[in-house]
């Protein structure tokens, strides 16, 4: 499983109840601001040090700072449309048994033009991301696709399954401490980009990005 640092996409972490802090993705200058409303289409930000433009995007309770070259209007439209398709599955709020029955006959597969990452915003591995290069990814302490240095995580704790553009599923693997989506315990549930996943002492955010396609 590919592991990369927060460089191309930086997560803004809250310093306090009314503050957010982040660094320019180009020059590394640190900023902290009062939390302000950010529209779905994002907000432009210009660094006072290097003068380069970035875009602030809000996904769930997390804000991302990305380069302006990654945020043209067409890409944003495609991203939001795909997020909406996952939202419809989440809003069904089906019981695990019903969701399991819906998954019968479906096979995990990665979308053609979209990639997903897990950004760790709390825990021993805070500040790293894992790119999901497989449609079914196990997460745990050892022997998994993503191995965390969190002592409270089970060896094989949970699994994320991506069903193309139809559904993303979070499945608990009979872990000791349980699996939580947006602070609610679950054994099987749908995920949407921007959702948080809590296992052990770690919190992970599901990040969606447009895949760079070869021309």
Coordinates of N, CA and C in Angstrom, one line a residue:
X1 N 0.8 -1.2 0.0 CA 0.0 0.0 0.0 C 0.9 1.2 0.0
X2 N 0.6 2.2 -0.9 CA 1.5 3.3 -1.1 C 1.2 4.3 0.1
X3 N 2.3 4.8 0.7 CA 2.2 5.7 1.8 C 2.9 7.0 1.5
X4 N 2.2 8.1 1.6 CA 2.8 9.4 1.2 C 2.5 10.4 2.4
X5 N 3.3 11.5 2.4 CA 3.1 12.5 3.4 C 2.1 13.5 2.9
X6 N 1.5 14.3 3.8 CA 0.6 15.4 3.5 C 1.5 16.5 2.8
X7 N 1.6 16.5 1.5 CA 2.3 17.5 0.8 C 1.4 18.1 -0.3
X8 N 0.9 17.2 -1.2 CA 0.1 17.7 -2.2 C -1.3 18.1 -1.7
X9 N -1.7 17.5 -0.6 CA -3.0 17.9 0.0 C -2.7 18.0 1.5
X10 N -3.0 19.2 2.0 CA -2.8 19.4 3.5 C -4.1 19.5 4.2
X11 N -4.2 18.8 5.3 CA -5.4 18.9 6.1 C -5.2 20.0 7.2
X12 N -6.3 20.8 7.3 CA -6.3 21.9 8.3 C -6.8 21.3 9.6
X13 N -6.0 21.3 10.6 CA -6.4 20.8 11.9 C -6.8 21.9 12.8
X14 N -7.8 21.7 13.6 CA -8.3 22.8 14.5 C -7.3 22.9 15.7
X15 N -6.9 24.2 15.9 CA -6.1 24.5 17.1 C -6.9 24.6 18.3
X16 N -8.2 25.1 18.2 CA -9.0 25.3 19.3 C -10.5 25.2 18.8
X17 N -11.4 25.5 19.7 CA -12.8 25.4 19.3 C -13.2 26.4 18.1
X18 N -12.5 27.5 18.0 CA -12.9 28.5 16.9 C -11.7 28.8 16.0
X19 N -10.7 27.9 16.0 CA -9.5 28.2 15.2 C -9.2 27.0 14.3
X20 N -8.6 27.3 13.1 CA -8.0 26.3 12.3 C -6.6 26.7 11.9
X21 N -5.7 25.8 11.8 CA -4.3 26.1 11.5 C -3.8 25.3 10.3
X22 N -3.0 25.8 9.4 CA -2.6 25.1 8.2 C -1.3 25.7 7.7
X23 N -0.6 25.1 6.7 CA 0.6 25.6 6.1 C 0.3 25.7 4.6
X24 N 0.9 26.7 4.0 CA 0.9 26.8 2.5 C 1.5 25.6 1.9
X25 N 0.9 25.0 1.0 CA 1.4 23.8 0.4 C 2.6 24.0 -0.5
X26 N 2.9 25.3 -0.8 CA 4.0 25.6 -1.7 C 5.3 26.0 -0.9
X27 N 5.1 26.9 0.1 CA 6.3 27.5 0.8 C 6.4 27.0 2.3
X28 N 5.3 26.5 2.8 CA 5.3 26.0 4.2 C 4.9 27.1 5.2
X29 N 4.6 28.3 4.8 CA 4.2 29.3 5.8 C 3.0 28.9 6.6
X30 N 3.1 29.1 7.9 CA 2.0 28.7 8.8 C 1.0 29.8 8.9
X31 N -0.3 29.4 9.0 CA -1.4 30.3 9.2 C -2.4 29.8 10.2
X32 N -3.1 30.6 10.9 CA -4.2 30.2 11.8 C -5.2 31.3 11.7
X33 N -6.5 30.9 11.6 CA -7.6 31.8 11.4 C -8.8 31.3 12.2
X34 N -9.7 32.3 12.4 CA -11.0 31.9 13.0 C -11.7 31.1 11.9
X35 N -12.5 30.1 12.3 CA -13.2 29.3 11.3 C -14.3 30.1 10.6
X36 N -14.3 30.1 9.3 CA -15.2 30.9 8.5 C -16.0 29.9 7.6
X37 N -17.2 30.3 7.3 CA -18.0 29.4 6.3 C -17.3 29.3 5.0
X38 N -17.2 28.0 4.5 CA -16.5 27.8 3.2 C -17.6 27.1 2.4
X39 N -17.9 27.7 1.2 CA -19.0 27.1 0.3 C -18.5 25.8 -0.2
X40 N -19.5 25.0 -0.8 CA -19.2 23.7 -1.3 C -18.2 23.8 -2.4
X41 N -18.2 24.9 -3.2 CA -17.3 25.0 -4.4 C -15.9 25.4 -3.9
X42 N -15.7 25.7 -2.6 CA -14.4 26.1 -2.2 C -14.2 27.6 -2.1
X43 N -13.0 28.0 -1.6 CA -12.7 29.4 -1.4 C -11.2 29.6 -1.8
X44 N -10.9 30.7 -2.5 CA -9.5 30.9 -2.9 C -8.7 31.5 -1.7
X45 N -7.4 31.1 -1.7 CA -6.5 31.6 -0.7 C -5.2 31.9 -1.3
X46 N -4.6 33.1 -1.0 CA -3.4 33.6 -1.5 C -2.4 33.7 -0.4
X47 N -1.2 33.0 -0.5 CA -0.2 33.1 0.5 C 0.5 34.4 0.5
X48 N 0.6 35.0 1.7 CA 1.3 36.3 1.8 C 2.8 36.2 1.6
X49 N 3.4 35.1 1.7 CA 4.8 34.9 1.6 C 5.2 34.6 0.2
X50 N 4.7 33.6 -0.4 CA 5.1 33.2 -1.8 C 4.2 33.8 -2.9
X51 N 3.0 34.3 -2.5 CA 2.1 34.9 -3.4 C 1.3 33.9 -4.3
X52 N 1.4 32.6 -4.0 CA 0.8 31.6 -4.8 C -0.7 31.3 -4.3
X53 N -1.5 31.0 -5.3 CA -2.9 30.8 -4.9 C -3.2 29.3 -4.6
X54 N -4.0 29.0 -3.6 CA -4.5 27.7 -3.3 C -6.0 27.8 -3.2
X55 N -6.6 26.6 -3.0 CA -8.1 26.6 -2.8 C -8.3 25.8 -1.6
X56 N -9.2 26.3 -0.7 CA -9.7 25.7 0.5 C -11.0 24.9 0.2
X57 N -11.0 23.7 0.4 CA -12.2 22.8 0.2 C -12.6 22.2 1.5
X58 N -13.9 22.2 1.8 CA -14.4 21.6 3.0 C -15.1 20.3 2.6
X59 N -14.7 19.2 3.3 CA -15.3 17.9 3.1 C -15.7 17.3 4.5
X60 N -17.0 17.4 4.8 CA -17.4 17.0 6.2 C -16.9 18.0 7.2
X61 N -16.2 17.5 8.2 CA -15.7 18.4 9.2 C -14.2 18.8 9.0
X62 N -13.6 18.4 7.8 CA -12.2 18.6 7.5 C -12.1 19.6 6.4
X63 N -11.1 20.5 6.4 CA -10.8 21.4 5.4 C -9.5 21.1 4.8
X64 N -9.4 21.1 3.4 CA -8.2 20.8 2.7 C -7.7 22.0 2.0
X65 N -6.3 22.1 1.9 CA -5.7 23.2 1.1 C -5.0 22.5 -0.1
X66 N -5.5 22.8 -1.3 CA -4.9 22.1 -2.5 C -4.4 23.2 -3.4
X67 N -3.5 22.8 -4.3 CA -3.0 23.7 -5.3 C -4.1 24.1 -6.3
X68 N -4.0 25.4 -6.8 CA -5.1 25.8 -7.7 C -5.1 25.1 -9.0
X69 N -3.9 24.5 -9.4 CA -3.9 23.7 -10.6 C -4.7 22.4 -10.6
X70 N -5.1 22.0 -9.3 CA -5.9 20.8 -9.2 C -7.4 21.1 -9.0
X71 N -7.8 22.3 -9.2 CA -9.1 22.7 -8.8 C -9.9 23.4 -9.8
X72 N -9.7 23.1 -11.1 CA -10.5 23.8 -12.2 C -11.9 23.4 -12.1
X73 N -12.8 24.1 -12.7 CA -14.2 24.0 -12.6 C -14.7 22.6 -13.0
X74 N -14.1 22.1 -14.0 CA -14.6 20.8 -14.5 C -14.3 19.7 -13.5
X75 N -13.1 19.7 -12.9 CA -12.7 18.7 -11.9 C -13.6 18.8 -10.6
X76 N -13.9 20.1 -10.2 CA -14.7 20.2 -9.0 C -16.1 19.7 -9.3
X77 N -16.7 19.9 -10.5 CA -18.0 19.4 -10.8 C -18.1 17.9 -10.7
X78 N -17.0 17.3 -11.4 CA -17.0 15.8 -11.4 C -16.9 15.3 -9.9
X79 N -16.0 16.0 -9.1 CA -15.8 15.5 -7.8 C -17.1 15.6 -6.9
X80 N -17.8 16.7 -7.1 CA -19.0 16.9 -6.3 C -20.1 15.9 -6.7
X81 N -20.2 15.6 -8.0 CA -21.2 14.7 -8.5 C -20.9 13.3 -8.0
X82 N -19.6 12.9 -7.9 CA -19.3 11.6 -7.4 C -19.6 11.5 -5.9
X83 N -19.3 12.6 -5.2 CA -19.6 12.6 -3.7 C -21.1 12.5 -3.5
X84 N -21.9 13.2 -4.4 CA -23.3 13.1 -4.2 C -23.8 11.7 -4.4
X85 N -23.2 10.9 -5.3 CA -23.6 9.5 -5.5 C -23.4 8.7 -4.3
X86 N -22.3 8.9 -3.6 CA -22.0 8.2 -2.4 C -22.9 8.6 -1.2
X87 N -23.3 9.9 -1.3 CA -24.2 10.5 -0.2 C -25.5 9.8 -0.3
X88 N -26.0 9.4 -1.4 CA -27.3 8.8 -1.5 C -27.3 7.4 -0.8
X89 N -26.2 6.7 -0.9 CA -26.1 5.4 -0.2 C -26.0 5.6 1.3
X90 N -25.3 6.7 1.7 CA -25.2 6.9 3.2 C -26.5 7.3 3.8
X91 N -27.3 8.1 3.0 CA -28.5 8.6 3.6 C -29.6 7.5 3.7
X92 N -29.4 6.4 3.1 CA -30.3 5.3 3.3 C -30.3 4.8 4.7
X93 N -29.2 4.9 5.4 CA -29.0 4.5 6.8 C -29.6 3.1 7.0
X94 N -29.2 2.2 6.2 CA -29.7 0.8 6.3 C -29.0 0.1 7.4
X95 N -29.7 -0.9 7.9 CA -29.1 -1.8 8.9 C -28.0 -2.7 8.3
X96 N -27.1 -3.1 9.1 CA -26.0 -3.9 8.5 C -26.5 -5.2 7.8
X97 N -27.5 -5.8 8.3 CA -28.1 -7.0 7.6 C -28.6 -6.6 6.2
X98 N -29.3 -5.5 6.1 CA -29.9 -5.0 4.8 C -28.8 -4.6 3.9
X99 N -27.8 -3.9 4.4 CA -26.6 -3.5 3.5 C -25.9 -4.8 3.0
X100 N -25.7 -5.8 3.9 CA -25.0 -7.0 3.4 C -25.8 -7.6 2.3
X101 N -27.1 -7.6 2.4 CA -27.9 -8.2 1.3 C -27.8 -7.4 0.0
X102 N -27.7 -6.1 0.1 CA -27.5 -5.3 -1.1 C -26.2 -5.5 -1.8
X103 N -25.2 -6.0 -1.0 CA -23.9 -6.2 -1.5 C -23.7 -7.5 -2.3
X104 N -24.7 -8.4 -2.1 CA -24.7 -9.7 -2.8 C -24.7 -9.5 -4.3
X105 N -23.7 -10.2 -4.9 CA -23.6 -10.1 -6.4 C -22.8 -8.9 -6.8
X106 N -22.4 -8.0 -5.9 CA -21.5 -6.9 -6.2 C -20.0 -7.2 -5.9
X107 N -19.1 -6.7 -6.7 CA -17.7 -7.0 -6.5 C -17.0 -5.7 -6.4
X108 N -16.1 -5.6 -5.4 CA -15.3 -4.3 -5.2 C -14.5 -4.0 -6.5
X109 N -14.5 -2.7 -6.8 CA -13.6 -2.3 -8.0 C -13.4 -0.8 -7.8
X110 N -12.2 -0.3 -8.2 CA -11.8 1.1 -8.1 C -12.5 1.9 -9.2
X111 N -12.9 3.1 -9.0 CA -13.5 3.9 -10.0 C -12.3 4.3 -11.1
X112 N -12.7 4.5 -12.3 CA -11.8 4.8 -13.3 C -11.0 6.1 -13.2
X113 N -11.8 7.1 -12.8 CA -11.2 8.5 -12.8 C -11.1 9.1 -11.4
X114 N -11.2 8.3 -10.3 CA -11.1 8.9 -9.0 C -10.3 8.0 -8.1
X115 N -9.5 8.6 -7.2 CA -8.7 7.8 -6.3 C -9.1 8.2 -4.8
X116 N -8.9 7.3 -3.9 CA -9.2 7.6 -2.5 C -8.0 7.4 -1.6
X117 N -7.9 8.2 -0.6 CA -6.8 8.2 0.4 C -7.4 8.2 1.8
X118 N -6.7 7.7 2.7 CA -7.0 7.8 4.1 C -6.0 8.7 4.7
X119 N -6.4 9.9 5.2 CA -5.5 10.8 5.9 C -5.7 10.6 7.4
X120 N -4.6 10.4 8.1 CA -4.6 10.2 9.6 C -4.4 11.5 10.3
X121 N -5.5 11.9 11.0 CA -5.5 13.2 11.7 C -5.3 13.1 13.2
X122 N -5.3 11.9 13.7 CA -5.1 11.7 15.1 C -4.5 10.3 15.3
X123 N -3.5 10.2 16.3 CA -2.9 8.9 16.6 C -1.5 8.9 16.3
X124 N -0.8 7.8 16.6 CA 0.7 7.7 16.4 C 1.1 8.0 14.9
X125 N 0.3 7.8 14.0 CA 0.6 8.0 12.5 C 0.1 9.3 12.0
X126 N -0.3 10.2 12.9 CA -0.9 11.5 12.4 C 0.0 12.2 11.4
X127 N -0.6 12.7 10.4 CA 0.2 13.5 9.4 C 0.6 12.7 8.1
X128 N 0.1 11.5 8.0 CA 0.4 10.7 6.9 C -0.9 10.3 6.1
X129 N -0.7 10.0 4.9 CA -1.9 9.5 4.1 C -1.5 8.2 3.5
X130 N -2.5 7.4 3.3 CA -2.4 6.1 2.6 C -3.3 6.1 1.3
X131 N -2.7 5.9 0.2 CA -3.5 5.9 -1.1 C -4.1 4.5 -1.2
X132 N -5.4 4.4 -1.4 CA -6.1 3.1 -1.6 C -5.9 2.6 -3.0
X133 N -4.9 1.7 -3.2 CA -4.6 1.2 -4.5 C -5.3 -0.1 -4.8
X134 N -6.1 -0.6 -3.9 CA -6.9 -1.8 -4.1 C -8.4 -1.5 -3.7
X135 N -9.3 -2.2 -4.4 CA -10.7 -1.9 -4.0 C -11.2 -2.4 -2.7
X136 N -10.4 -3.3 -2.1 CA -10.7 -3.8 -0.8 C -9.4 -3.7 0.1
X137 N -9.5 -2.9 1.1 CA -8.3 -2.6 1.9 C -8.5 -2.9 3.4
X138 N -7.6 -3.7 3.9 CA -7.7 -4.0 5.3 C -6.8 -3.1 6.2
X139 N -7.3 -2.8 7.4 CA -6.6 -1.8 8.3 C -6.5 -2.5 9.6
X140 N -5.3 -2.4 10.2 CA -5.0 -3.0 11.5 C -3.6 -2.7 12.0
X141 N -3.2 -3.6 12.9 CA -1.9 -3.3 13.5 C -0.8 -4.1 12.8
X142 N -1.1 -5.3 12.2 CA -0.1 -6.1 11.5 C -0.8 -7.0 10.5
X143 N -0.1 -7.3 9.4 CA -0.6 -8.2 8.4 C -1.7 -7.7 7.6
X144 N -1.9 -6.3 7.5 CA -2.9 -5.7 6.8 C -2.4 -4.9 5.6
X145 N -3.3 -4.4 4.8 CA -2.8 -3.5 3.7 C -2.3 -2.2 4.3
X146 N -3.0 -1.7 5.3 CA -2.5 -0.5 6.1 C -2.3 -0.9 7.5
X147 N -1.0 -0.8 7.9 CA -0.7 -1.2 9.3 C -0.4 0.1 10.1
X148 N -1.1 0.2 11.2 CA -0.9 1.4 12.1 C -0.1 1.1 13.3
X149 N 0.6 2.1 13.8 CA 1.4 2.0 15.0 C 0.6 2.4 16.2
X150 N -0.6 1.9 16.3 CA -1.5 2.2 17.4 C -1.8 0.9 18.2
X151 N -1.3 0.9 19.4 CA -1.4 -0.3 20.2 C -2.8 -0.7 20.6
X152 N -3.8 0.2 20.4 CA -5.2 -0.1 20.7 C -5.9 -0.6 19.5
X153 N -5.3 -0.7 18.4 CA -5.9 -1.2 17.2 C -5.7 -2.7 17.1
X154 N -6.7 -3.5 16.7 CA -6.5 -4.9 16.6 C -5.6 -5.3 15.4
X155 N -5.1 -6.5 15.4 CA -4.2 -6.9 14.3 C -4.9 -6.7 13.0
X156 N -6.1 -7.2 12.9 CA -7.0 -7.0 11.7 C -8.3 -6.4 12.2
X157 N -8.3 -5.0 12.1 CA -9.4 -4.3 12.8 C -10.6 -4.0 11.9
X158 N -10.4 -3.5 10.7 CA -11.6 -3.2 9.8 C -11.1 -3.2 8.4
X159 N -12.1 -3.0 7.5 CA -11.8 -3.1 6.0 C -12.7 -2.1 5.3
X160 N -12.1 -1.4 4.3 CA -12.8 -0.5 3.4 C -13.0 -1.2 2.1
X161 N -14.2 -1.2 1.6 CA -14.5 -1.8 0.3 C -15.1 -0.7 -0.6
X162 N -14.5 -0.6 -1.8 CA -15.0 0.4 -2.8 C -15.7 -0.3 -3.9
X163 N -16.9 0.1 -4.2 CA -17.7 -0.6 -5.2 C -17.9 0.5 -6.4
X164 N -16.8 0.7 -7.1 CA -16.9 1.7 -8.2 C -17.5 3.0 -7.8
X165 N -18.4 3.5 -8.6 CA -19.0 4.8 -8.2 C -20.4 4.6 -7.5
X166 N -20.6 3.4 -7.0 CA -21.9 3.1 -6.4 C -21.9 3.3 -4.9
X167 N -20.8 2.7 -4.2 CA -20.8 2.6 -2.8 C -19.4 2.4 -2.2
X168 N -19.2 3.0 -1.0 CA -18.0 2.7 -0.3 C -18.5 2.1 1.1
X169 N -17.9 1.0 1.5 CA -18.4 0.3 2.7 C -17.2 0.2 3.7
X170 N -17.6 0.4 4.9 CA -16.7 0.2 6.1 C -17.2 -1.0 6.8
X171 N -16.3 -2.0 7.0 CA -16.7 -3.2 7.7 C -15.7 -3.5 8.9
X172 N -16.3 -3.7 10.0 CA -15.5 -4.1 11.2 C -15.2 -5.6 11.1
X173 N -13.9 -5.9 11.4 CA -13.5 -7.3 11.3 C -13.4 -8.0 12.7
X174 N -14.5 -7.8 13.4 CA -14.6 -8.4 14.8 C -13.5 -7.9 15.7
X175 N -13.2 -6.6 15.6 CA -12.1 -6.0 16.4 C -12.5 -6.0 17.9
X176 N -11.4 -5.8 18.7 CA -11.6 -5.8 20.1 C -12.2 -4.4 20.6
X177 N -11.7 -3.3 20.0 CA -12.2 -2.0 20.5 C -13.3 -1.4 19.7
X178 N -13.7 -2.1 18.6 CA -14.8 -1.6 17.8 C -14.4 -0.6 16.7
X179 N -15.2 -0.3 15.7 CA -15.0 0.6 14.6 C -16.1 1.6 14.7
X180 N -15.7 2.9 14.5 CA -16.6 4.0 14.6 C -16.6 4.9 13.3
X181 N -17.8 5.2 12.8 CA -17.9 6.2 11.7 C -18.5 7.4 12.2
X182 N -17.8 8.6 12.1 CA -18.3 9.8 12.6 C -18.7 9.7 14.1
X183 N -17.9 9.0 14.9 CA -18.1 8.8 16.3 C -19.3 7.9 16.7
X184 N -19.9 7.2 15.7 CA -20.9 6.2 16.0 C -20.4 4.8 15.8
X185 N -20.6 3.9 16.7 CA -20.1 2.5 16.5 C -20.8 1.8 15.3
X186 N -20.1 1.0 14.6 CA -20.7 0.3 13.5 C -20.0 -1.0 13.2
X187 N -20.8 -2.0 12.7 CA -20.2 -3.2 12.2 C -20.1 -3.3 10.7
X188 N -21.0 -2.6 10.0 CA -21.1 -2.5 8.6 C -21.9 -1.2 8.2
X189 N -21.3 -0.3 7.4 CA -21.9 0.9 7.1 C -21.4 1.5 5.8
X190 N -22.1 2.4 5.2 CA -21.6 3.1 4.0 C -20.7 4.3 4.5
X191 N -19.8 4.7 3.6 CA -18.9 5.8 3.9 C -19.1 6.8 2.7
X192 N -18.9 8.1 3.1 CA -18.9 9.2 2.1 C -17.5 9.9 2.2
X193 N -16.9 10.4 1.1 CA -15.7 11.2 1.2 C -15.9 12.3 2.2
X194 N -14.9 12.5 3.1 CA -15.0 13.5 4.2 C -15.4 12.9 5.5
X195 N -16.0 11.6 5.5 CA -16.3 10.9 6.8 C -15.1 10.6 7.6
X196 N -15.2 10.6 8.9 CA -14.1 10.2 9.7 C -14.3 8.8 10.2
X197 N -13.2 8.1 10.4 CA -13.2 6.7 10.9 C -12.3 6.6 12.1
X198 N -12.9 6.1 13.2 CA -12.1 6.1 14.5 C -11.9 4.6 14.9
X199 N -10.7 4.2 15.1 CA -10.3 2.9 15.6 C -9.2 3.1 16.6
X200 N -9.3 2.4 17.7 CA -8.2 2.6 18.7 C -8.1 4.1 19.1
X201 N -6.9 4.6 19.1 CA -6.6 6.0 19.4 C -6.4 6.8 18.2
X202 N -6.8 6.2 17.0 CA -6.5 6.9 15.7 C -7.8 7.4 15.1
X203 N -7.7 8.5 14.4 CA -8.8 9.0 13.6 C -8.3 9.2 12.1
X204 N -9.1 8.6 11.2 CA -8.7 8.7 9.8 C -9.9 9.4 9.0
X205 N -9.5 10.1 8.0 CA -10.5 10.8 7.1 C -10.4 10.2 5.7
X206 N -11.6 9.9 5.1 CA -11.6 9.4 3.8 C -11.5 10.6 2.8
X207 N -10.5 10.6 2.0 CA -10.2 11.7 1.1 C -10.5 11.3 -0.4
X208 N -11.1 12.1 -1.1 CA -11.4 11.8 -2.5 C -10.6 12.8 -3.4
X209 N -10.0 12.3 -4.5 CA -9.3 13.2 -5.4 C -9.4 12.7 -6.8
X210 N -9.3 13.6 -7.8 CA -9.4 13.2 -9.2 C -8.1 12.5 -9.5
X211 N -8.2 11.4 -10.2 CA -7.0 10.6 -10.6 C -6.4 11.3 -11.8
X212 N -5.0 11.3 -11.8 CA -4.3 11.9 -13.0 C -4.3 10.8 -14.1
X213 N -5.0 11.1 -15.2 CA -5.1 10.1 -16.2 C -4.1 10.4 -17.3
X214 N -3.5 9.3 -17.8 CA -2.5 9.5 -18.9 C -3.2 10.0 -20.2
X215 N -2.5 11.0 -20.8 CA -3.1 11.5 -22.1 C -2.5 10.8 -23.3

